Amino acid sequence: MKKTLLICMVTAALVCAFALPTLYAVDAPGDMVLKAPAGAKMTKAPVDFSHKGHAAVDCAKCHHTWDGKAAVKKCSAEGCHVDTSKAGKKKPESFYSAFHAKADNSCVGCHKSMKKAKAKTGPTKCGDCHPKK
Ligand code: HEC
Ligand code: HEC
Ligand code: HEC
């Protein structure tokens, strides 16, 4: 009895994890190399990012202003994470905070909180995302 329930729950979880992305009309692009927006000075190496490697994460977690239908905006789009100044780094509208803030939808924020919870996750050290050239 207990075993059947467990199998049901695991199946439901798997269905959710894999069926969720198909709810959206937009496809996620393949592997990307993330860079600072044009005009901003880059002090670190560009970062590899794989949508496939994050298939278990809901699109709207990262694309947190997206309605699921319109075109997906870049993180640095107008009115979003536009501040690329060093002084503005800590502000929520900074480019830096989109990827490093202590929020569970930033790269570093999510990886760190999952690591703390001892779950399998991505890198948390600077050099593991920004490889030294
Ligand atoms: C773990 C975070 C994360 C998840 C989950 C995620 N994405 Fe993305 N996605 C990104 C990042 C980061 C970019 C690059 C944004 C940029 O260039 O500013 C991106 C870029 C995109 C782009 C290209 C936007 C452009 O104009 O260049 C599309 C389209 C997109 N994602 C769709 C999706 C869809 C659909 C899903 C769900 C199936 C999804 N993403 C899930 C982080 C994520
Ligand atoms: C909401 C949580 C979450 C966010 C946000 C997130 N990740 Fe991850 N990331 C994960 C998890 C979970 C894994 C482990 C997936 C696995 O291997 O099962 C992972 C794995 C990775 C890996 C190693 C595997 C691979 O796909 O190459 C890299 C590199 C990575 N993440 C980079 C990023 C970058 C860059 C961003 C921001 C643009 C980001 N992640 C945002 C949860 C997240
Ligand atoms: C999980 C991956 C990840 C980790 C870990 C990470 N970053 Fe980033 N970082 C990114 C992404 C994605 C961007 C946006 C794309 C870009 O600009 O390369 C970025 C951008 C930056 C930028 C702005 C662009 C530039 O090149 O100047 C700085 C500065 C930066 N990171 C510094 C750091 C430092 C310092 C650490 C360690 C404390 C760190 N990052 C750790 C993913 C990461």
XYZ file of C-alpha atoms and ligand atoms in Angstrom:
262
model
C 0.000 0.000 0.000
C 2.695 2.436 1.077
C 4.856 1.395 -1.879
C 2.038 2.092 -4.370
C 1.615 5.572 -2.920
C 5.336 6.240 -3.221
C 5.366 5.086 -6.858
C 2.377 7.369 -7.567
C 4.141 10.348 -6.000
C 7.392 9.703 -7.847
C 5.505 9.327 -11.143
C 3.588 12.556 -10.539
C 6.831 14.392 -9.750
C 8.468 13.084 -12.928
C 5.461 14.014 -15.066
C 5.583 17.546 -13.624
C 9.330 17.897 -14.153
C 9.198 16.828 -17.790
C 5.784 18.087 -18.881
C 6.166 21.578 -17.412
C 8.354 23.111 -20.162
C 5.831 22.010 -22.808
C 3.265 24.343 -21.234
C 5.136 27.203 -22.865
C 4.882 28.146 -26.538
C 8.518 29.296 -26.741
C 11.453 26.888 -27.037
C 14.558 27.395 -24.931
C 17.700 27.993 -27.019
C 20.568 25.516 -26.996
C 23.867 26.077 -25.207
C 24.711 29.748 -24.704
C 27.742 31.832 -23.818
C 26.674 34.687 -21.528
C 28.439 38.037 -21.785
C 27.958 41.530 -20.393
C 25.789 43.766 -22.613
C 27.456 45.696 -25.439
C 29.294 48.751 -24.169
C 29.901 47.383 -20.665
C 33.424 46.546 -19.635
C 33.962 42.850 -18.927
C 36.334 42.025 -16.083
C 35.603 38.283 -16.081
C 35.501 35.560 -18.706
C 32.133 34.826 -20.395
C 30.000 32.114 -18.808
C 28.717 28.887 -20.375
C 25.031 28.230 -19.772
C 22.964 25.233 -20.813
C 19.153 25.278 -20.881
C 19.215 21.488 -21.191
C 21.182 21.268 -17.959
C 18.409 23.266 -16.264
C 15.426 21.431 -17.739
C 14.195 20.622 -14.227
C 13.878 24.335 -13.385
C 10.681 26.131 -14.439
C 11.299 28.729 -17.169
C 9.493 31.379 -15.141
C 11.854 30.888 -12.218
C 14.692 32.496 -14.171
C 12.619 34.477 -16.693
C 10.720 35.938 -13.755
C 8.931 38.754 -15.612
C 7.914 36.559 -18.548
C 4.214 35.822 -19.152
C 4.909 32.508 -20.904
C 3.772 33.786 -24.323
C 5.610 36.951 -25.412
C 9.228 36.945 -26.575
C 11.690 36.217 -23.786
C 13.646 39.334 -22.816
C 17.335 39.459 -22.102
C 18.291 39.972 -18.442
C 19.782 43.349 -19.447
C 16.631 44.497 -21.319
C 15.338 48.038 -20.810
C 13.879 48.506 -17.342
C 15.499 45.303 -16.055
C 19.084 44.555 -14.966
C 20.574 47.573 -16.759
C 23.089 48.996 -14.274
C 26.540 47.728 -15.257
C 28.456 50.183 -13.051
C 30.714 48.820 -10.334
C 29.138 51.175 -7.789
C 25.654 49.840 -8.516
C 26.591 46.172 -8.157
C 24.475 45.520 -5.056
C 21.312 47.103 -6.483
C 18.552 44.773 -7.712
C 18.588 46.527 -11.097
C 22.283 45.842 -11.564
C 23.457 43.426 -14.230
C 25.602 41.729 -11.588
C 22.688 40.986 -9.249
C 20.796 39.058 -11.944
C 23.447 36.356 -11.729
C 24.902 36.626 -8.221
C 22.206 38.009 -5.869
C 21.206 36.117 -2.745
C 17.918 35.210 -4.438
C 16.973 31.710 -5.474
C 16.507 32.763 -9.113
C 20.071 34.005 -9.619
C 22.741 31.539 -10.752
C 24.859 31.831 -7.616
C 21.893 32.298 -5.250
C 20.185 29.121 -6.407
C 23.344 27.010 -6.556
C 24.390 28.157 -3.060
C 21.054 27.474 -1.397
C 20.815 24.056 -3.044
C 24.378 23.252 -2.014
C 23.476 24.177 1.558
C 20.532 21.770 1.316
C 23.004 19.126 0.065
C 21.213 18.791 -3.292
C 22.956 18.226 -6.624
C 23.524 21.641 -8.160
C 25.810 23.868 -10.242
C 29.044 25.745 -9.469
C 29.355 28.392 -6.730
C 33.002 29.467 -7.137
C 33.916 32.417 -9.395
C 36.446 30.434 -11.410
C 34.052 27.553 -12.085
C 31.725 29.883 -14.029
C 34.285 32.463 -15.200
C 37.216 30.257 -16.247
C 40.632 31.898 -16.179
C 41.856 32.319 -19.731
C 18.222 28.487 -14.819
C 17.723 29.674 -15.476
C 16.932 29.519 -16.742
C 15.883 28.673 -16.996
C 15.253 27.640 -16.080
C 15.446 28.966 -18.330
N 16.212 29.967 -18.876
Fe 16.001 30.765 -20.744
N 17.665 31.906 -20.447
C 18.356 31.990 -19.258
C 19.428 32.951 -19.420
C 20.429 33.363 -18.349
C 19.347 33.436 -20.735
C 20.232 34.505 -21.382
C 19.558 35.833 -21.156
C 20.361 36.992 -21.670
O 21.054 36.843 -22.708
O 20.292 38.072 -21.064
C 18.215 32.764 -21.360
C 17.771 33.006 -22.653
C 16.585 32.519 -23.183
C 16.050 32.894 -24.477
C 16.716 33.840 -25.486
C 16.367 35.284 -25.146
C 17.131 36.267 -26.021
O 16.541 37.237 -26.484
O 18.339 36.080 -26.264
C 14.870 32.217 -24.636
C 13.924 32.273 -25.821
C 14.672 31.413 -23.419
N 15.745 31.623 -22.574
C 13.604 30.595 -23.191
C 13.476 29.740 -22.087
C 12.397 28.768 -21.932
C 11.249 28.540 -22.899
C 12.644 28.112 -20.742
C 11.877 26.963 -20.126
C 11.737 25.779 -20.980
C 13.847 28.700 -20.172
N 14.327 29.663 -21.016
C 14.388 28.322 -18.965
C 18.093 31.314 -18.094
C 17.131 30.338 -17.934
C 16.708 27.775 -9.605
C 17.989 27.122 -9.544
C 19.077 27.397 -10.555
C 19.383 28.582 -11.200
C 18.663 29.909 -11.094
C 20.564 28.317 -11.995
N 20.950 27.009 -11.852
Fe 22.631 26.177 -12.684
N 22.093 24.381 -11.909
C 20.981 24.138 -11.120
C 20.893 22.708 -10.842
C 19.818 22.020 -10.009
C 21.988 22.112 -11.495
C 22.367 20.621 -11.507
C 21.647 19.963 -12.635
C 22.056 18.504 -12.688
O 23.194 18.248 -13.081
O 21.238 17.686 -12.320
C 22.713 23.202 -12.161
C 23.866 22.997 -12.908
C 24.620 23.998 -13.486
C 25.883 23.797 -14.176
C 26.593 22.467 -14.377
C 25.829 21.612 -15.356
C 25.609 22.268 -16.682
O 24.440 22.523 -17.024
O 26.583 22.588 -17.379
C 26.293 25.030 -14.620
C 27.552 25.351 -15.382
C 25.270 25.991 -14.217
N 24.297 25.329 -13.502
C 25.316 27.337 -14.513
C 24.268 28.232 -14.232
C 24.254 29.625 -14.662
C 25.333 30.304 -15.463
C 23.080 30.147 -14.196
C 22.529 31.550 -14.362
C 22.473 32.079 -15.705
C 22.387 29.090 -13.455
N 23.143 27.950 -13.510
C 21.182 29.264 -12.798
C 20.101 25.070 -10.634
C 20.061 26.406 -10.997
C 27.039 30.148 -11.346
C 27.892 30.900 -12.211
C 28.611 32.129 -11.684
C 29.421 32.228 -10.578
C 29.758 31.151 -9.546
C 29.932 33.569 -10.576
N 29.449 34.279 -11.653
Fe 29.920 36.182 -12.213
N 28.616 36.089 -13.769
C 27.885 34.978 -14.111
C 27.079 35.293 -15.283
C 26.127 34.348 -15.976
C 27.358 36.628 -15.628
C 26.772 37.428 -16.799
C 27.516 37.138 -18.075
C 28.869 37.790 -18.099
O 28.948 39.008 -17.939
O 29.866 37.046 -18.248
C 28.344 37.122 -14.659
C 28.896 38.404 -14.665
C 29.847 38.844 -13.762
C 30.411 40.175 -13.751
C 30.037 41.322 -14.686
C 30.650 41.168 -16.059
C 32.167 41.287 -16.070
O 32.816 40.434 -16.750
O 32.750 42.185 -15.429
C 31.329 40.222 -12.737
C 32.177 41.405 -12.285
C 31.318 38.907 -12.102
N 30.409 38.100 -12.759
C 32.129 38.550 -11.032
C 32.036 37.335 -10.342
C 32.792 37.037 -9.132
C 33.837 37.959 -8.491
C 32.412 35.791 -8.722
C 32.827 35.033 -7.465
C 32.574 35.763 -6.229
C 31.424 35.306 -9.684
N 31.228 36.267 -10.639
C 30.813 34.075 -9.621
C 27.909 33.746 -13.490
C 28.616 33.427 -12.357
